[in-house]
Each structure stands twice: as structure tokens, then as C-alpha cells.
Coordinates of C-alpha atoms and ligand atoms in Angstrom, one line a residue:
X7 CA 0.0 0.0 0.0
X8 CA 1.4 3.9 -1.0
X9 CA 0.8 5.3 2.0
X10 CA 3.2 8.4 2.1
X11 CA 5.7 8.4 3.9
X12 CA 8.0 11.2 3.0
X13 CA 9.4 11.6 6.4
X14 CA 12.8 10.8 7.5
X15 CA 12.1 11.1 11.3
X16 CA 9.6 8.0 12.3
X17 CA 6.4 8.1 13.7
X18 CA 4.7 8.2 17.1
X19 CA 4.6 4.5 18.1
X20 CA 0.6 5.2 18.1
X21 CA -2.5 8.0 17.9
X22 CA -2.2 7.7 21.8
X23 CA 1.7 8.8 21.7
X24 CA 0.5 11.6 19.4
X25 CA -2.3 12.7 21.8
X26 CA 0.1 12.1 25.0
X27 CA 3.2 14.5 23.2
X28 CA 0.3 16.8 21.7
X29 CA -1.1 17.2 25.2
X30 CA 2.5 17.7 26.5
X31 CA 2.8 20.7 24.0
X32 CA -1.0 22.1 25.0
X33 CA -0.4 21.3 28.6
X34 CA 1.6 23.7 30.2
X35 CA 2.4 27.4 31.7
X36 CA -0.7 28.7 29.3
X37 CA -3.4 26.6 31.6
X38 CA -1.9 26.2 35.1
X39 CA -0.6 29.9 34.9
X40 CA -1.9 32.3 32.7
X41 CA -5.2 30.9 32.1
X42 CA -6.2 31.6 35.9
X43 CA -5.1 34.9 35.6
X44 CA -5.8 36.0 32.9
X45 CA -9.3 35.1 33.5
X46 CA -9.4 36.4 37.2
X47 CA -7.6 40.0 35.4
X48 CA -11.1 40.2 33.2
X49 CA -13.9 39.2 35.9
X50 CA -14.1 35.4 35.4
X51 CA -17.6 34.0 34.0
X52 CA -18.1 35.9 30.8
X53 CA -14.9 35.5 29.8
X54 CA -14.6 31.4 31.2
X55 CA -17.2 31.0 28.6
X56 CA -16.0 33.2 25.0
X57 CA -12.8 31.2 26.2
X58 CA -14.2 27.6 25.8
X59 CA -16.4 28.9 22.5
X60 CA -13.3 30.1 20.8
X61 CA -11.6 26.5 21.8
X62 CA -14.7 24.5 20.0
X63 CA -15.3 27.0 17.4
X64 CA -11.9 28.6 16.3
X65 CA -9.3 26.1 18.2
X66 CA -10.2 22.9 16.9
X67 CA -11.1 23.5 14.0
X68 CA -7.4 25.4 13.4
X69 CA -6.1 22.7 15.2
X70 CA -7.1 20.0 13.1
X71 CA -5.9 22.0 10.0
X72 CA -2.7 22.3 11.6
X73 CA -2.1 18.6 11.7
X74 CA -3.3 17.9 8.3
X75 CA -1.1 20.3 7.3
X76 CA 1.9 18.6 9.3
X77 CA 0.8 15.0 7.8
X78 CA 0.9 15.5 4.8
X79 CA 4.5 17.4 4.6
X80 CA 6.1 14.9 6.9
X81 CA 8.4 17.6 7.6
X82 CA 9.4 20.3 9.3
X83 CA 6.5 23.0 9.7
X84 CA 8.4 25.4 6.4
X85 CA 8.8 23.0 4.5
X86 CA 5.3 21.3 4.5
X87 CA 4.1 24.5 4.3
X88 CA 5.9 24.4 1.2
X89 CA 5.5 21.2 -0.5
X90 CA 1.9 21.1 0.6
X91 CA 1.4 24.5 -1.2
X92 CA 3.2 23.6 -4.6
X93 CA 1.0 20.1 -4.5
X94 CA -2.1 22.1 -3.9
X95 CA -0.8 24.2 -7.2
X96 CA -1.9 27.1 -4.9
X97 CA -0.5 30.7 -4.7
X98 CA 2.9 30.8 -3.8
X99 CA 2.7 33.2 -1.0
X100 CA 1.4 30.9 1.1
X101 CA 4.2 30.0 2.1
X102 CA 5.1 32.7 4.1
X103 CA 2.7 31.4 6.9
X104 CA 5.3 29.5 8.4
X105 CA 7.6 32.5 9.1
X106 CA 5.1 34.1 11.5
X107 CA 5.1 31.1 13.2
X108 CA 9.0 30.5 13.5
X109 CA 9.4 34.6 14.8
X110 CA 6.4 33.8 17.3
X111 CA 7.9 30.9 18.4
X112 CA 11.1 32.6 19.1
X113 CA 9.4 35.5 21.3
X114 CA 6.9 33.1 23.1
X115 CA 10.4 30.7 24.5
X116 CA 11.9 34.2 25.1
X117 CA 9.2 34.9 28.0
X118 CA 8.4 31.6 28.7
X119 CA 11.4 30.2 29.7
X120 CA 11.4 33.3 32.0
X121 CA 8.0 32.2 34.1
X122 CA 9.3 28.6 34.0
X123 CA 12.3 29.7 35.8
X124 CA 9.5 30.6 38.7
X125 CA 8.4 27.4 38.8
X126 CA 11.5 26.0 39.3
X127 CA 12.6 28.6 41.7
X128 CA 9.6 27.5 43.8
X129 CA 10.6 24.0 44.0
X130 CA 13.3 25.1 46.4
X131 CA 11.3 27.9 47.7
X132 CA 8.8 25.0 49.0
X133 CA 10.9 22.5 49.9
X134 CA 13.3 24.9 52.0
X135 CA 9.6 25.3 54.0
X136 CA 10.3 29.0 53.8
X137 CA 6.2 28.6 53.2
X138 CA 5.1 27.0 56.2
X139 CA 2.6 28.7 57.8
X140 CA 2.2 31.3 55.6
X141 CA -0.4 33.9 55.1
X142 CA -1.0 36.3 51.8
X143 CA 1.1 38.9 52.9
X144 CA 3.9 37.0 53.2
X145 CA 3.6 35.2 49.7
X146 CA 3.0 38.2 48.6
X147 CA 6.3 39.5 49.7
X148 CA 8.4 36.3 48.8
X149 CA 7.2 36.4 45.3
X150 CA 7.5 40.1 45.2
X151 CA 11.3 39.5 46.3
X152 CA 12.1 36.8 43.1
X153 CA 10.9 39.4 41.0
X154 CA 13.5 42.2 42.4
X155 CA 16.2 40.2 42.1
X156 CA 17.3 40.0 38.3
X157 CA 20.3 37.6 39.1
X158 CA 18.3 34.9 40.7
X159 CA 15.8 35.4 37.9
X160 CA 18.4 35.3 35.3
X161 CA 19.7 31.8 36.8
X162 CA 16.0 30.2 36.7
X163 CA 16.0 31.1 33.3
X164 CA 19.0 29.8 32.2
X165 CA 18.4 26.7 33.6
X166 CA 15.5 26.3 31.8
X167 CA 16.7 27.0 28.6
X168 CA 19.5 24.8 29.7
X169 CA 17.1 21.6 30.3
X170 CA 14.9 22.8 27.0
X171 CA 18.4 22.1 24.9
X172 CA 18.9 18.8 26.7
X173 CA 16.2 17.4 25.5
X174 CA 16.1 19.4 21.7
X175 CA 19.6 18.2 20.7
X176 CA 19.3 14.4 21.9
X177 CA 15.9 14.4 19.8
X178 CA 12.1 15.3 21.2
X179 CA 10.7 11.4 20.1
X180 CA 12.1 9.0 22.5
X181 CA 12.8 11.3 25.2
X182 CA 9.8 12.8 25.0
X183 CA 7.0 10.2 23.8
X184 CA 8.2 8.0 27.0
X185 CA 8.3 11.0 29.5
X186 CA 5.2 12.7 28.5
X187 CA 3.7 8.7 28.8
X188 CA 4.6 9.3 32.3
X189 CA 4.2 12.3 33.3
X190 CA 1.2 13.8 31.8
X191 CA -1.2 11.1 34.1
X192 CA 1.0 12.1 37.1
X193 CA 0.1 15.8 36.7
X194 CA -3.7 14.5 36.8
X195 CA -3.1 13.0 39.6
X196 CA -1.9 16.3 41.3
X197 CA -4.2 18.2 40.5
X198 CA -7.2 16.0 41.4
X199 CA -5.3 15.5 45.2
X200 CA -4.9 20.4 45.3
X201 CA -8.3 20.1 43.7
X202 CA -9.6 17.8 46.7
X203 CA -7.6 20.2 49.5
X204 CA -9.2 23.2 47.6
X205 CA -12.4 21.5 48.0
X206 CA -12.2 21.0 51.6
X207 CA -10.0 24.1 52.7
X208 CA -10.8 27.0 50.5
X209 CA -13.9 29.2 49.3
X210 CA -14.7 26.2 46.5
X211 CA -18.4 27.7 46.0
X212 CA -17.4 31.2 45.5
X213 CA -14.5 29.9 42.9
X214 CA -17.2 28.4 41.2
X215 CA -19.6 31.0 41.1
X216 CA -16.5 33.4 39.9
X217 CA -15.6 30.9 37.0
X218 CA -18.9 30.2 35.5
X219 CA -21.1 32.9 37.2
X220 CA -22.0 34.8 33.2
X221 CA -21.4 38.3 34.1
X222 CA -21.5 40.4 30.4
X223 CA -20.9 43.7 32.1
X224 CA -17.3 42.7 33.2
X225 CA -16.7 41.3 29.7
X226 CA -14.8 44.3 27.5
X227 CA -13.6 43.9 24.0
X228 CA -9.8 43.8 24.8
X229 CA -11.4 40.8 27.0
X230 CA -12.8 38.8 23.9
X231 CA -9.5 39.3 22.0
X232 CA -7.7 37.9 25.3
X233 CA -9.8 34.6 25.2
X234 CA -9.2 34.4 21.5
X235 CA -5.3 34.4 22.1
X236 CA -5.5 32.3 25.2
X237 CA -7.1 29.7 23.2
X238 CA -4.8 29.7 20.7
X239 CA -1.9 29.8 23.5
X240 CA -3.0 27.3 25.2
X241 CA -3.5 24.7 22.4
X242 CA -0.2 25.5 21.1
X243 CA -1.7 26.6 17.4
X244 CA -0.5 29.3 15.2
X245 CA 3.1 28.5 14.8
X246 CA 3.6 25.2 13.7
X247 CA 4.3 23.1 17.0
X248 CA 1.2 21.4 16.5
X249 CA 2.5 20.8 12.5
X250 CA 5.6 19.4 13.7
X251 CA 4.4 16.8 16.1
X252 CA 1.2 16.2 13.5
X253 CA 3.9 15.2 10.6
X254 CA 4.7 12.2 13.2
X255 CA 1.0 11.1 13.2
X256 CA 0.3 7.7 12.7
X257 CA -1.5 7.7 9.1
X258 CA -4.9 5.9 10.2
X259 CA -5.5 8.0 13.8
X260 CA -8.6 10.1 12.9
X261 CA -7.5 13.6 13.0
X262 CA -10.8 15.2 14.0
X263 CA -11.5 13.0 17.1
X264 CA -7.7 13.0 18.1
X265 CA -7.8 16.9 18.2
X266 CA -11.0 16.9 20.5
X267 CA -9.7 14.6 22.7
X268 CA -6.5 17.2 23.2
X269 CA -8.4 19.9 23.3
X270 CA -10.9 18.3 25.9
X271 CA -7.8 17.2 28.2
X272 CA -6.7 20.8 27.4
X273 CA -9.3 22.7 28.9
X274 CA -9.8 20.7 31.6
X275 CA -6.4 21.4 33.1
X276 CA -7.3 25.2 33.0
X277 CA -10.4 24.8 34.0
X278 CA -9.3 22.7 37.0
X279 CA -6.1 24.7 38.0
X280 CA -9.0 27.7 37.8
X281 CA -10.7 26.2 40.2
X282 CA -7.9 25.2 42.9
X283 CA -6.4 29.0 42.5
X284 CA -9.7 30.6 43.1
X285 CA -10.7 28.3 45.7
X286 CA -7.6 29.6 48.0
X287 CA -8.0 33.1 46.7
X288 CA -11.2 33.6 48.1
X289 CA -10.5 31.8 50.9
X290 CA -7.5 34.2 51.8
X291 CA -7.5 37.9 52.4
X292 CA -5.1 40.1 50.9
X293 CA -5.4 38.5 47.2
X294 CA -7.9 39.9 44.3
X295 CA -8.5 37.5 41.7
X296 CA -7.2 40.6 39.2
X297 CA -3.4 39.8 40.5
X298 CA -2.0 39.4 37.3
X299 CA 1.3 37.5 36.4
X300 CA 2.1 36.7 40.2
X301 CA -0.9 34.8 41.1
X302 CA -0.3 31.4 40.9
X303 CA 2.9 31.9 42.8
X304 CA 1.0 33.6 45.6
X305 CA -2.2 31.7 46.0
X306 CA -0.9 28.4 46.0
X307 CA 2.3 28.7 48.3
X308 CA -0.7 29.4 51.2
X309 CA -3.0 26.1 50.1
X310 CA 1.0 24.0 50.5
X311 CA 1.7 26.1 53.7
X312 CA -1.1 25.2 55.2
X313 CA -1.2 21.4 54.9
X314 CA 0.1 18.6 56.5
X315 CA 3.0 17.4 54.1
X316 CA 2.5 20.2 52.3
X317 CA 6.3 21.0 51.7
X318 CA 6.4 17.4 50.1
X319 CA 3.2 18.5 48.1
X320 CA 4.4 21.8 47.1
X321 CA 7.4 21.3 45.7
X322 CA 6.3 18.1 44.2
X323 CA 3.6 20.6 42.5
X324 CA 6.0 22.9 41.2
X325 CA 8.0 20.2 39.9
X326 CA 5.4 19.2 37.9
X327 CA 4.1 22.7 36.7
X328 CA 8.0 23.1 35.3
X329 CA 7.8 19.8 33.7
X330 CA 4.7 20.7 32.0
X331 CA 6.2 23.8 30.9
X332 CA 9.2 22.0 29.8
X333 CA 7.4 19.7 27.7
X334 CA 5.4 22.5 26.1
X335 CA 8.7 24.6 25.6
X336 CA 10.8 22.0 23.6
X337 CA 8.0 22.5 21.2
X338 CA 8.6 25.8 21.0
X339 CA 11.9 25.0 20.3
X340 CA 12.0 22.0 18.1
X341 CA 9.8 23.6 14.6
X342 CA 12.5 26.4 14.7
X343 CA 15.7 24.0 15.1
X344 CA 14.3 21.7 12.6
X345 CA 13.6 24.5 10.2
X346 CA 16.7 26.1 10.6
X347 CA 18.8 22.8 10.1
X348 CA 16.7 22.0 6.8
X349 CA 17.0 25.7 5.2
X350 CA 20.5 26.5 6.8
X351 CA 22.0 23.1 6.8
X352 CA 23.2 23.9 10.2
X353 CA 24.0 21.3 12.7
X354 CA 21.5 20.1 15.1
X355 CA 23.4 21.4 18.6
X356 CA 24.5 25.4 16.7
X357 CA 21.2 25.2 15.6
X358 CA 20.1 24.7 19.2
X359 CA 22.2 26.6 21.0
X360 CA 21.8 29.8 18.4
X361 CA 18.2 29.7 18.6
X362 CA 18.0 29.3 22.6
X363 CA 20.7 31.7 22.8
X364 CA 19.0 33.9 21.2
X365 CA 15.2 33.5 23.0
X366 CA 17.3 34.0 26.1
X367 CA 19.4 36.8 25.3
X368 CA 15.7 38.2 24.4
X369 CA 14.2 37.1 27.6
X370 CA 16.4 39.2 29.3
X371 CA 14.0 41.9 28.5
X372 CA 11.2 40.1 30.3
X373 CA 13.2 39.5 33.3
X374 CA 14.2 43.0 33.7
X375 CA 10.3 44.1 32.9
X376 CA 10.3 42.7 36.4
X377 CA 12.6 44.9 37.9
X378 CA 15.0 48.0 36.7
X379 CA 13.3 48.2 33.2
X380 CA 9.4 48.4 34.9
X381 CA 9.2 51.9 33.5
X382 CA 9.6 51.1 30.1
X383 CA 6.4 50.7 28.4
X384 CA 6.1 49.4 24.7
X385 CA 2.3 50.7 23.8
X386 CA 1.2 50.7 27.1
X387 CA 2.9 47.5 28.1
X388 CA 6.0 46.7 30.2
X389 CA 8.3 44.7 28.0
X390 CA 7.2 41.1 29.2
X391 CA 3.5 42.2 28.6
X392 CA 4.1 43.3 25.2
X393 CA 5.7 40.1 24.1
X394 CA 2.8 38.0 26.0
X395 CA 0.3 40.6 23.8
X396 CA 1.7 40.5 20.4
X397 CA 2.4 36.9 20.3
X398 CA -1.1 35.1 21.9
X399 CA -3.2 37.6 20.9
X400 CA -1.5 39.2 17.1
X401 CA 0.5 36.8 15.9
X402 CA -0.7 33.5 16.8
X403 CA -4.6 34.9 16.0
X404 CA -3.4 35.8 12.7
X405 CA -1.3 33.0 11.3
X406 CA -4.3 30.8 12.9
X407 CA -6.6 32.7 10.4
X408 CA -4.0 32.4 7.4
X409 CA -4.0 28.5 8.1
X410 CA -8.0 28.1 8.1
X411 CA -8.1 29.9 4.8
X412 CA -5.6 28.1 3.3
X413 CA -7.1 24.7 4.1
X414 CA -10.5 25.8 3.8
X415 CA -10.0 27.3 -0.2
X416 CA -6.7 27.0 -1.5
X417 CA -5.5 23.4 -0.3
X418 CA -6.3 20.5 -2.7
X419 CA -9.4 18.9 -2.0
X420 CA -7.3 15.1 -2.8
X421 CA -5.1 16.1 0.1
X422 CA -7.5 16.8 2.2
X423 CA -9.5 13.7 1.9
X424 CA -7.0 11.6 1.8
X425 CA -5.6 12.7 5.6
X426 CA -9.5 12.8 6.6
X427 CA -10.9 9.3 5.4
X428 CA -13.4 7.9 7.6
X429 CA -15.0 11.5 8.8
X430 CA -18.2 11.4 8.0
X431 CA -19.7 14.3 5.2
X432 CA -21.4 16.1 7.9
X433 CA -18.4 16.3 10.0
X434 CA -16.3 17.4 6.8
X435 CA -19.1 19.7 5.6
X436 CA -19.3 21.2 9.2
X437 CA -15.6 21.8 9.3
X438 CA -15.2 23.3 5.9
X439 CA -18.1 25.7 7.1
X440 CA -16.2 26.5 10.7
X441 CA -13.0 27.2 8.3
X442 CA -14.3 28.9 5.6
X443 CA -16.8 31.3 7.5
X444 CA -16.9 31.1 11.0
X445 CA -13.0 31.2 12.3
X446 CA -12.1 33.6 9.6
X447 CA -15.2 35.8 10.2
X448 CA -14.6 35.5 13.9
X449 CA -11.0 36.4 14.3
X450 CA -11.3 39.8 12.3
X451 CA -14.1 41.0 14.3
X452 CA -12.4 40.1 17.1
X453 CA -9.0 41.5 16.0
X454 CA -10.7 44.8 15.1
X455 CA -12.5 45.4 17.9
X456 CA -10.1 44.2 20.6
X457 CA -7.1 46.5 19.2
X458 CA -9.5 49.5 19.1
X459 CA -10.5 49.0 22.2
X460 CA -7.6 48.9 23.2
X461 CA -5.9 51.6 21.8
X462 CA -8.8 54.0 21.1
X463 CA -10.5 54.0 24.3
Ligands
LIG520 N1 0.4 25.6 24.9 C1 1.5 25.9 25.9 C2 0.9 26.4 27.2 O1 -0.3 26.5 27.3 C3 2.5 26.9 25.3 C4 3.0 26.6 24.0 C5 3.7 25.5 23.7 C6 2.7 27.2 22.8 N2 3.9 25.5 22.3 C7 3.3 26.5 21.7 C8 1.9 28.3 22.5 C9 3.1 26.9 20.4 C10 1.8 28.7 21.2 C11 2.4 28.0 20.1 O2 1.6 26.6 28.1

């Protein structure tokens, strides 16, 4: 049987690999950390629920365009981009989507390796039990004390990076398909045992009420265009990560039905880690819900101080919140490498090491948005937030838009049956609708009226 196989890197050993290492990529700061906050920063219901409708309605379908995309190539992100262009006989241009992608990947790693390096500060921060017994104000202040201190920030990041390189150079498949095996049910785990101690502890009702209490007043433009870009942050979409791992995808896995279950997995993790935070911000006085950035670090150091075992817990926690984020970071990475290896013919570690020298050299920004460069405002924004801004809710938003209209009119209709056989017509004529009309349509308004709310009110 022809079944293509153009590509010289292997496959996922099976659809459930591709969902684990898929998950490993969605799975990561964007729902344990941002998602919370950035939700608690725009009043929690309203926006709890455009979030979820831009997942179903704009994520998955992009999502699943993605990894056609990816499966069909075989190769790196570019270059599929490429050769699936020039098969579809389709307007060169094209092409160009998979730059946006490479540049946001590049700023994304810059500031993410940046809040990793929390995380891992934490570890020791919790297991030193320098958060016994503490109370708001004093998270507050040893969070508020990492951020002053460039140096220590500076190290956390490296590390990061450091550990991101590890694993990029040796190869993401047989590192990372066996970890992310492992680690990705243990993180479940986790959170069901804070989500239990949340239950029992901290304000759960109130945390309930705040997440899916619909409140429309609360819920500005600049809000909408938020939960557009989380949803595309936290499914990994618009730059080609999702392409990369998709060209590894087992030819007979059902795209459509592999991408929900991701997606589903996805937004449970946020959903859930929305819950825990909430429960213990309520619960404790001296935090809003609109802390920003910090509040992860602050809320949950008081649910570990505060429980028996809870310096075993806690920096078990934050081990696992820096795995996640190390497992969705090497995707970051690993497009870019690959992509510059193929087009440069550049070895595997320069290619590394130039590319993560590069994001960290640039993160340096975000760490000193932190600290001595606060007063330094890009449109408004200190330096970290206008990276987090441009990329989640610009660039992502906008190659996601470029990628349903290239599947949904100019990609060859062979192609794209052949990757989708066994979806039923309904699905497929359902999809093509969501691509063609919907996301598109959707994703412009949205654009439009976020950045003029933004900028012209
Ligand atoms: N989805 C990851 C998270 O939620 C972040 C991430 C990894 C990402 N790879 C990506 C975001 C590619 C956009 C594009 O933490």
C-alpha cells in the first residue's frame, strides 16, 4: 500500500503517543498559569465562557488544520508549508505562513522560559519550608522578592533553557513520547489531590460561582481578543508546533476525534487549575483574583503552607508545573531547530544553541520588565506584557486565520480527503463551514475590535 511516507524522522509509536506529546505541548504554563489569571484579570464567567467557544469553534477546527497540514508534509513545519502548497498548485505566497510562526515561536520561548524559571525557583522555595505557615502577605512579599532580584531570575531562566536544549539536541521522540507517557497522568493526579484540598479548605463555591457565574458587564472587548489568544496559546496553534508533532502522526489516527480529545484534556487542566487558585484566593485575604502574572505563585504557596505534608506537596507541584512547561517549551523549540537545520543546513546542537541563545538573550528583557526596566512601556505595556500581547493575541490569532483559509479554499481537496478518510460528510461539511466562514469571520471581528478597544478608548 502507498501510504506516504516522505518523512525521515519516524512516527509516534501510536494516535495515543501523538495525543500524550500533543497534550505535553498544549499542557503547560498557558493553563496552570496564565489561564487563571488572565481570567481572574477580566472578571471570570463571561470570559470562562468566549474562552471555551473560541476552543470548540476557532481552536479545533485550526487545530485540526494544523495537523493535516503537518501530515501531509512529513516535515518540518516550512517546508510542509511548502511542498503542501506547490502540490495544492496554490498561490505561492502561502508559504510565508510558516515565518510568523518561526518569529512567534522565538518571542513566546523568550518569555516563557522566564516564568518557567519561577516554577523552578519554587521548587526550592517549597521545599526549603520557607512557606510554612504562611499567610498572603507573606507570599506576597516572597514572590515580590524573586521578582526584584534580576540575578536569581536570570539563573532560573537559564536553567530552563539549559534543560529545554537537553532534550532538543538528543531528539524530542524517545525522550519525549516515554516521558510525556509518564508524566502527563501524574500531573492529573496532582491536581485532582490540590483540587480535593481546595475542595475541603478554601472558598470552592465562590471559585465556582467566579468561574462560570456569566457576568457580560465585566466582559470588554480587549477581553474577547484575550480569550481568542488564550485559546490559541493554550492549544499550542499558530506556529507550527502542533504541524511538527502532526507530521509524526500515525496515518490511520482520525484527526478530528484525536484533536477533541486534546483539546478536551486541554481545557480541563485550565479549567481545573481555575478552580484550585480561586478556591484559596477567596479563601484568603489580601489577594484579588485581578493579581496578574504573580498569582499562581501567591495563592498556592498558602494552600501548601497550610497542609500537613504540604512542603512534600508543594514542591512536588511545582516540579510538575515546570515539567509541564518543559514539555510544552521543547515545542517551541523543536519547529524552529528543525527548520533552521533543513534551510540552513546547520548542525543540530549550533542550531540549538543559536536559537535558545537567542530567546534567552531576548528574555532578558522580560526579566528586567520585572525589575529596573518596569518603567519602560512598549504601547502601554511593560516589556514582558508586550511580548505575552503581540504573540497570543497578534501573531498566533493571525497565522491561525491564514491557516484556516488556506485549508478551507486553497489546499487540494485530494489532500484533504486523503488525511480525513473515515470523517463522515457532515463532520467534513461542518468543518469546511467552521474554516471557511466562521474562524475567519470571527478572528477579524475580534482582531478589530479588541485592538481598538484597546488603543482608542
Ligand atoms: N500551549 C503551551 C501552554 O499552554 C504553550 C505553547 C507551547 C505554545 N507550544 C506552543 C503556544 C506553540 C503557542 C504555540 O503553556
Amino acid at each position: 500500500m502507498a501510504i506516504q511516507q516522505k518523512g525521515m524522522h519516524g512516527a509516534w509509536a501510536s494516535r495515543w503517543t501523538f495525543i500524550m506529546a500533543a497534550t505535553g505541548s498544549a499542557v503547560g504554563l498557558g493553563n496552570m498559569w496564565k489561564f487563571p489569571y488572565v481570567a481572574g484579570s477580566n472578571g471570570g464567567g463571561a470570559f470562562v465562557l468566549v474562552y471555551l467557544g473560541c476552543i470548540l469553534l476557532i481552536g479545533v477546527p485550526v487545530m485540526m488544520a494544523e495537523v493535516l497540514i503537518g501530515r501531509q508534509g512529513r516535515q518540518s513545519p516550512v517546508n510542509s508549508m511548502r511542498d503542501v502548497v506547490n502540490e495544492s498548485g496554490a498561490d505561492s505566497r502561502w508559504r510565508h505562513v510558516g515565518w510568523v510562526g518561526v518569529a512567534a515561536g522565538m518571542l513566546i520561548l523568550s518569555f516563557y522560559a522566564v516564568i518557567a524559571g519561577w516554577a523552578l525557583a519554587y521548587i526550592f522555595e517549597a521545599a526549603s519550608g520557607d512557606l510554612v505557615g504562611i499567610n498572603g502577605d507573606t507570599a506576597g512579599a516572597i514572590f515580590g522578592n524573586l521578582l526584584a532580584d534580576p540575578g536569581r531570575l536570570i539563573f532560573w531562566q537559564s536553567v530552563f533553557m539549559l534543560l529545554c536544549i537537553g532534550v532538543v539536541v538528543g531528539g524530542v521522540k524517545k525522550g519525549l513520547g516515554v516521558a510525556v507517557e509518564i508524566l502527563m497522568p501524574l500531573l492529573f493526579i496532582m491536581l485532582l489531590l490540590l483540587l480535593g484540598f481546595s475542595f475541603f479548605k478554601g472558598d470552592f463555591a465562590a471559585a465556582w460561582n467566579f468561574l462560570f457565574n456569566f457576568n457580560v458587564e465585566l466582559l470588554t472587548w480587549r477581553g474577547v481578543l484575550e480569550a481568542m489568544g488564550q485559546a490559541f496559546f493554550t492549544l499550542s496553534i499558530g506556529m507550527g508546533a502542533i504541524m511538527a508533532y502532526g507530521a509524526y502522526m500515525p496515518q490511520n489516527a482520525n484527526i478530528g476525534k484525536t484533536v477533541l480529545i486534546v483539546a478536551f484534556f486541554d481545557s480541563l487542566v485550565a479549567i481545573v487549575s481555575g478552580l484550585i487558585i480561586f478556591s484559596i484566593v477567596f479563601a484568603t485575604p489580601g489577594i484579588e483574583p485581578s493579581a496578574g502574572p504573580g498569582l499562581m505563585f501567591i495563592s498556592l504557596p498558602i494552600a501548601f503552607g497550610g497542609m500537613p505534608g504540604g512542603l512534600l506537596i508543594g514542591s512536588a507541584f511545582f516540579v510538575l508545573v515546570s515539567i509541564a512547561a518543559w514539555s510544552s517549551a521543547i515545542s517551541l523549540l523543536e519547529p524552529c531547530v528543525a527548520w533552521l537545520i533543513e534551510a540552513k543546513n546547520m548542525g543540530r546542537v549550533q542550531a540549538n544553541l543559536l536559537l535558545a541563545g537567542f530567546a534567552w538573550l531576548l528574555g532578558l528583557g522580560s526579566v528586567l520588565s520585572f525589575n529596573v526596566w518596569s518603567h519602560i512601556k512598549l504601547a502601554g505595556f511593560t516589556i514582558f506584557d508586550f511580548l505575552d500581547f503581540l504573540t497570543a493575541n497578534i501573531m498566533l490569532p493571525l497565522s491561525g486565520l491564514l491557516i484556516a483559509l488556506f485549508v478551507g479554499y486553497a489546499m487540494k481537496k485530494e489532500l484533504i480527503d486523503t488525511q480525513m478518510v473515515g470523517t463522515s460528510a457532515r463532520v467534513m461539511k461542518l468543518w469546511q463551514v467552521t474554516l471557511r466562514y466562521i474562524a475567519p469571520v470571527a478572528i477579524s471581528a475580534v482582531f478589530v475590535m479588541g485592538i481598538v478597544d484597546k488603543f482608542f478608548s
